[in-house]
XYZ file of N, CA and C in Angstrom:
450
model
N -10.431 -35.983 -25.259
C -9.832 -35.335 -26.368
C -8.204 -36.641 -26.840
N -8.129 -36.174 -25.065
C -6.627 -35.985 -24.874
C -5.546 -35.391 -24.818
N -5.988 -33.383 -25.752
C -5.382 -32.758 -25.725
C -5.532 -32.473 -24.724
N -3.733 -31.518 -23.765
C -4.071 -30.229 -22.736
C -5.372 -30.221 -22.037
N -5.297 -29.173 -23.424
C -6.537 -28.066 -22.778
C -8.451 -29.441 -22.754
N -8.396 -30.359 -23.093
C -9.552 -30.736 -22.864
C -9.543 -31.473 -21.101
N -8.688 -31.413 -20.797
C -8.382 -32.459 -19.556
C -9.129 -30.968 -18.575
N -9.963 -31.289 -16.881
C -10.480 -30.815 -16.231
C -11.586 -30.488 -16.916
N -12.029 -29.416 -16.465
C -13.511 -29.417 -17.119
C -13.967 -27.868 -16.976
N -14.062 -27.608 -18.242
C -14.625 -26.533 -18.923
C -16.544 -26.046 -18.459
N -16.787 -24.609 -18.631
C -17.739 -24.618 -18.205
C -17.840 -23.048 -19.526
N -19.529 -23.607 -20.780
C -19.219 -22.699 -21.931
C -20.772 -21.903 -21.609
N -20.835 -20.663 -22.086
C -22.822 -20.557 -22.473
C -22.424 -20.164 -23.829
N -23.883 -20.032 -25.024
C -23.925 -20.303 -26.136
C -25.018 -19.834 -26.214
N -25.820 -18.547 -26.984
C -26.202 -17.569 -27.608
C -27.691 -18.584 -27.656
N -27.006 -19.918 -28.392
C -28.149 -20.161 -28.688
C -27.463 -18.884 -30.772
N -27.430 -18.438 -31.288
C -26.509 -17.625 -32.402
C -25.452 -18.540 -32.592
N -25.494 -18.520 -34.101
C -24.078 -18.577 -35.452
C -22.492 -18.695 -34.617
N -22.276 -17.816 -33.655
C -21.213 -18.544 -33.022
C -21.151 -18.777 -31.944
N -20.000 -19.695 -31.415
C -19.486 -20.839 -30.849
C -19.887 -19.789 -29.759
N -20.106 -21.026 -28.951
C -20.144 -21.663 -27.538
C -18.878 -20.608 -26.973
N -19.016 -19.968 -25.602
C -17.845 -18.787 -24.766
C -17.491 -20.085 -23.144
N -16.180 -20.851 -23.578
C -15.521 -20.857 -22.486
C -15.454 -19.752 -21.841
N -16.122 -19.694 -20.264
C -16.396 -18.941 -19.367
C -15.886 -19.352 -17.977
N -15.708 -20.818 -17.736
C -14.404 -20.945 -16.683
C -13.936 -22.103 -16.301
N -12.685 -21.959 -16.223
C -12.027 -23.541 -15.924
C -11.697 -24.263 -14.905
N -11.971 -25.277 -14.577
C -11.188 -25.797 -13.220
C -10.096 -26.893 -14.446
N -8.883 -26.236 -14.123
C -7.450 -27.258 -15.010
C -8.024 -28.153 -13.687
N -6.229 -29.022 -14.542
C -5.923 -30.754 -14.229
C -5.449 -30.561 -12.415
N -4.690 -29.429 -12.159
C -3.962 -29.230 -11.060
C -5.151 -28.549 -9.887
N -6.692 -27.893 -10.039
C -6.918 -27.046 -9.350
C -7.151 -26.580 -9.505
N -6.450 -25.520 -10.363
C -6.361 -23.950 -10.302
C -7.712 -23.874 -10.939
N -8.373 -22.686 -11.107
C -9.161 -22.531 -11.617
C -9.873 -20.744 -12.570
N -10.364 -20.774 -13.627
C -10.158 -19.410 -14.534
C -11.789 -19.380 -14.740
N -12.005 -18.152 -14.648
C -12.939 -17.634 -15.646
C -12.013 -15.716 -15.861
N -12.732 -16.573 -17.129
C -12.974 -16.120 -18.166
C -11.255 -16.214 -18.772
N -10.645 -16.700 -18.672
C -9.881 -17.474 -18.716
C -9.245 -19.433 -18.624
N -8.603 -19.073 -19.717
C -8.508 -20.911 -20.196
C -7.470 -21.735 -20.156
N -6.006 -21.135 -19.366
C -5.281 -20.798 -18.379
C -5.246 -20.713 -17.345
N -5.536 -20.985 -16.676
C -5.091 -20.802 -14.471
C -3.828 -21.125 -14.402
N -3.507 -20.070 -14.411
C -1.064 -20.595 -13.144
C -1.445 -20.678 -11.877
N -3.203 -19.959 -11.242
C -2.867 -19.486 -9.989
C -3.970 -19.883 -9.333
N -5.090 -20.316 -8.216
C -5.462 -21.257 -7.903
C -6.921 -20.961 -8.135
N -7.104 -18.947 -7.893
C -8.262 -18.258 -9.352
C -7.928 -17.644 -9.649
N -7.620 -16.978 -10.985
C -7.275 -16.516 -11.775
C -8.815 -16.061 -12.635
N -9.063 -14.788 -12.209
C -10.232 -13.652 -13.314
C -9.417 -12.913 -13.490
N -10.589 -12.562 -14.672
C -9.843 -12.086 -16.306
C -11.412 -11.019 -16.381
N -11.499 -10.389 -15.118
C -12.835 -9.127 -15.324
C -12.598 -8.524 -13.776
N -13.881 -8.017 -13.408
C -14.323 -7.439 -11.650
C -14.537 -8.510 -10.962
N -13.924 -8.481 -9.146
C -14.521 -9.066 -8.218
C -15.426 -8.611 -7.466
N -16.336 -8.916 -6.553
C -17.598 -8.072 -6.342
C -17.567 -8.810 -4.950
N -17.285 -8.920 -3.571
C -17.574 -9.244 -3.009
C -17.730 -8.632 -1.014
N -18.330 -9.050 -0.618
C -18.694 -7.986 0.645
C -17.000 -7.972 2.168
N -16.421 -9.148 1.594
C -15.490 -9.095 2.174
C -14.197 -9.897 1.676
N -13.023 -9.078 1.466
C -11.707 -9.865 1.275
C -11.051 -9.794 3.413
N -10.658 -11.442 2.974
C -9.686 -11.672 3.956
C -8.044 -12.501 3.123
N -7.261 -11.335 3.905
C -5.903 -11.890 3.312
C -5.115 -12.148 4.785
N -4.580 -13.563 5.075
C -3.894 -13.972 6.192
C -2.478 -13.860 5.354
N -1.267 -13.003 6.595
C -0.704 -11.991 6.767
C 0.628 -12.453 7.684
N 1.668 -12.708 7.382
C 2.411 -12.873 8.328
C 3.790 -11.619 8.694
N 3.862 -10.837 9.450
C 4.316 -9.794 9.497
C 3.344 -8.521 9.682
N 3.468 -6.959 10.233
C 3.044 -6.707 10.389
C 3.725 -5.206 9.996
N 2.869 -3.951 10.335
C 4.501 -3.135 9.881
C 4.538 -2.080 11.877
N 3.633 -2.225 12.574
C 4.386 -1.829 13.882
C 5.392 -2.223 14.262
N 6.709 -2.342 13.543
C 8.171 -2.489 13.512
C 8.467 -0.999 13.241
N 8.167 -0.158 12.870
C 7.554 1.271 12.913
C 8.023 2.188 14.541
N 7.566 0.889 15.347
C 7.091 1.773 16.410
C 8.367 1.660 17.681
N 9.750 0.477 17.019
C 10.640 0.072 17.783
C 11.383 1.285 18.033
N 12.004 0.634 18.961
C 13.092 2.392 19.369
C 14.402 1.864 18.746
N 14.912 0.824 18.164
C 15.282 -0.306 17.272
C 15.225 1.160 15.086
N 13.619 0.318 14.926
C 13.673 1.449 14.051
C 14.486 2.637 13.361
N 15.034 2.879 12.524
C 15.333 3.865 11.390
C 14.682 4.677 10.700
N 14.155 5.877 11.392
C 13.089 6.645 10.540
C 13.384 7.837 10.107
N 13.663 7.622 8.380
C 14.706 8.286 7.601
C 13.291 9.530 7.833
N 14.858 10.109 7.903
C 14.886 12.096 8.272
C 13.247 11.736 6.727
N 12.838 14.048 6.876
C 11.616 14.225 6.150
C 12.902 14.114 4.918
N 14.206 14.849 4.827
C 15.337 15.422 3.837
C 15.551 13.618 3.024
N 15.381 12.901 4.102
C 15.638 11.360 3.010
C 14.971 11.144 2.286
N 13.882 11.767 2.245
C 12.111 10.716 1.981
C 11.779 11.749 0.789
N 12.495 13.397 0.806
C 12.097 13.976 -0.152
C 13.236 13.424 -1.215
N 14.728 13.495 -1.050
C 15.844 12.989 -1.695
C 15.179 11.700 -2.405
N 14.994 10.473 -2.055
C 14.602 9.889 -2.560
C 13.108 9.378 -3.681
N 12.087 10.745 -3.171
C 11.518 10.962 -4.714
C 11.942 11.512 -5.246
N 13.033 12.055 -5.228
C 13.066 13.436 -6.317
C 13.983 12.627 -7.067
N 14.618 11.549 -6.574
C 15.354 10.358 -7.600
C 15.140 9.763 -8.483
N 13.493 9.020 -7.458
C 13.106 7.462 -7.774
C 11.855 8.111 -8.582
N 11.518 9.104 -7.940
C 10.266 9.618 -8.523
C 8.531 8.993 -7.694
N 9.114 8.416 -6.244
C 7.870 7.221 -5.748
C 8.254 7.395 -4.700
N 7.715 6.741 -2.979
C 7.554 6.302 -2.035
C 9.015 5.147 -2.177
N 9.913 5.216 -1.108
C 10.496 4.168 -0.263
C 9.830 2.659 -0.440
N 10.534 1.298 -0.579
C 9.776 -0.125 -0.968
C 7.658 0.680 -1.018
N 7.837 1.586 -1.629
C 5.993 1.466 -2.766
C 6.607 1.431 -3.632
N 6.441 0.064 -4.761
C 6.298 -0.156 -5.672
C 5.600 1.267 -7.426
N 7.031 1.304 -8.451
C 6.454 2.518 -9.051
C 4.979 2.078 -9.708
N 5.023 3.373 -10.391
C 3.797 2.841 -11.113
C 4.200 1.918 -11.948
N 5.242 1.899 -12.878
C 5.622 1.261 -13.939
C 5.401 -0.619 -13.609
N 5.807 -0.389 -12.311
C 6.027 -1.489 -11.470
C 4.895 -2.726 -11.138
N 3.886 -1.491 -11.341
C 2.349 -2.102 -10.323
C 1.879 -2.639 -12.354
N 2.250 -1.791 -13.117
C 1.659 -1.812 -14.448
C 1.836 -3.334 -15.393
N 2.802 -3.286 -14.104
C 3.989 -4.717 -15.316
C 3.472 -5.769 -14.447
N 3.752 -5.705 -12.926
C 3.661 -6.974 -12.005
C 1.804 -6.719 -11.164
N 1.254 -5.713 -11.511
C 0.687 -5.738 -10.344
C 0.787 -5.943 -8.613
N 0.162 -5.850 -7.629
C 0.438 -5.610 -6.985
C -0.160 -6.890 -5.668
N 0.375 -7.059 -4.095
C -0.222 -8.064 -3.671
C -0.448 -7.513 -2.221
N -2.376 -7.671 -2.430
C -2.601 -6.827 -1.487
C -2.257 -6.698 -0.239
N -2.635 -8.214 -0.083
C -2.414 -8.367 1.664
C -0.668 -7.079 2.461
N 0.527 -7.355 1.209
C 1.797 -7.168 0.757
C 1.601 -5.118 1.045
N 0.976 -5.120 0.069
C 0.677 -3.398 0.026
C 0.000 -2.856 1.004
N -1.404 -3.266 1.548
C -2.016 -3.068 3.145
C -0.607 -3.111 3.826
N 0.290 -3.721 4.226
C 1.200 -3.430 5.166
C 2.717 -2.319 5.045
N 3.242 -1.807 3.690
C 3.703 -1.327 3.403
C 3.120 0.163 3.056
N 1.670 0.470 2.973
C 0.397 1.656 2.778
C 0.212 1.977 5.113
N 0.455 0.931 5.679
C -0.111 1.193 7.023
C 1.843 1.650 7.507
N 3.207 0.920 7.061
C 4.312 1.629 7.396
C 4.004 2.955 7.218
N 3.644 3.849 6.038
C 3.987 4.948 5.581
C 3.241 5.518 6.630
N 1.941 5.538 7.408
C 0.572 5.863 7.895
C 1.448 5.880 9.050
N 1.960 4.834 9.917
C 2.495 4.581 10.906
C 3.891 5.751 10.868
N 4.537 6.224 9.771
C 5.742 7.106 9.844
C 5.302 8.126 9.804
N 4.602 8.742 8.664
C 3.378 10.155 8.832
C 3.518 10.149 10.684
N 2.282 9.761 11.338
C 2.150 10.227 12.233
C 3.217 10.149 13.363
N 4.562 9.218 13.089
C 6.073 9.873 13.897
C 6.374 11.444 13.060
N 6.598 10.970 12.188
C 6.364 12.923 11.436
C 5.021 13.740 11.733
N 4.211 13.734 12.702
C 3.293 14.697 13.045
C 4.217 14.141 14.001
N 3.721 13.465 15.270
C 4.108 13.977 16.726
C 5.262 14.861 17.409
N 6.258 14.622 15.625
C 7.265 15.363 16.123
C 7.215 16.157 15.515
N 6.501 16.670 14.993
C 6.171 18.513 14.387
C 4.956 19.130 15.756
N 4.431 17.935 16.041
C 3.632 19.191 17.061
C 4.813 19.294 17.904
N 5.432 18.725 18.845
C 6.943 18.943 19.791
C 6.895 20.533 19.303
N 7.543 19.972 18.105
C 8.339 21.401 17.860
C 7.509 22.544 17.615
N 6.718 22.431 17.709
C 5.742 23.772 17.373
C 4.594 23.970 19.220
N 5.094 23.035 19.071
C 4.360 23.305 20.926
C 6.183 24.278 21.211
N 7.139 23.829 20.702
C 8.570 24.727 21.771
C 7.821 25.901 21.128
N 8.003 26.122 20.245
C 7.962 27.187 19.271
C 6.931 27.964 19.759
N 5.646 27.628 20.290
C 4.834 28.534 20.569
C 5.406 29.187 22.289
N 5.935 27.659 22.870
C 6.681 27.851 24.362
C 8.165 29.249 24.312
N 8.970 29.336 23.381
C 9.930 30.656 23.257
C 9.403 32.162 22.380
N 7.516 31.010 21.759
C 7.060 33.423 21.233
C 6.668 33.381 22.473
N 5.670 33.003 22.870
C 5.287 33.156 24.408
C 6.348 34.286 25.621
N 7.760 33.026 24.877
C 8.691 33.375 26.416
C 8.906 35.012 25.513
N 9.174 35.841 24.280
C 9.863 36.655 23.588
C 8.847 37.630 23.605
N 8.057 37.322 23.756
C 6.277 38.324 23.525
C 6.650 38.958 25.428
N 7.083 37.877 26.474
C 6.913 38.824 27.514
C 8.230 39.920 27.734
N 9.406 39.130 26.929
C 10.619 39.804 26.966
C 10.494 41.550 25.997
N 9.742 41.374 24.696
C 8.948 42.033 24.235
C 9.112 43.518 25.012
N 8.109 43.377 25.991
C 6.925 43.519 26.482
C 7.443 44.767 27.703
N 8.752 44.325 28.138
C 9.594 44.604 29.721
C 10.550 45.225 29.052
N 10.951 45.930 27.907
C 11.623 45.836 27.350
C 10.489 47.704 26.788
N 9.826 47.172 26.336
C 9.310 48.506 25.904
C 8.750 49.000 27.108
N 8.325 48.987 27.988
C 7.838 49.041 29.397
C 9.163 50.250 30.522
N 10.117 49.918 29.471
C 10.948 50.385 29.918
C 11.333 52.015 28.725
C-alpha cells in the first residue's frame, strides 16, 4: 500500500482466533531479516534464542600478541589496582556496558583469550619463582642441618 512497513516481505501466523495475525519474520527492502523484529537494523536480527550446532565468526587479528617479546604484560599489582578502581578487568567491558550495548562474540573471544594467555604467563612466572623458593629452602635446610650437627 505504499507505506514503509509494507515494503519487503512479512511472514505472519494466525491461530484462527479473534486475535489478529502476528508478524513472525520480515525481510526488509534492504535485505535485512528480522525474526520477531518488525524493523531489522542488521543483516539478521533475532528477538529470541538462537540454537545451532556451530557458529563461525570471521576475525581479523587474534590475541597471540601477548606472547611477543614487545608485549608489556601488566603486573598483578596493576591488574589489582584497575579492578579496585573500575570493578572489571582492563579491556573487558563492564556489566553496564554489556547490558547497554551487548557484546561482539568474536571480539569478546579474542579479549578472553588475551586474558587466558596473560594468566598463563603469570602462572609460568609463578612456577619459576616457586621452584627457586624450593631450591633456596633445600639449601637453607642443609645449612641448618650442618649447624645443628656441630
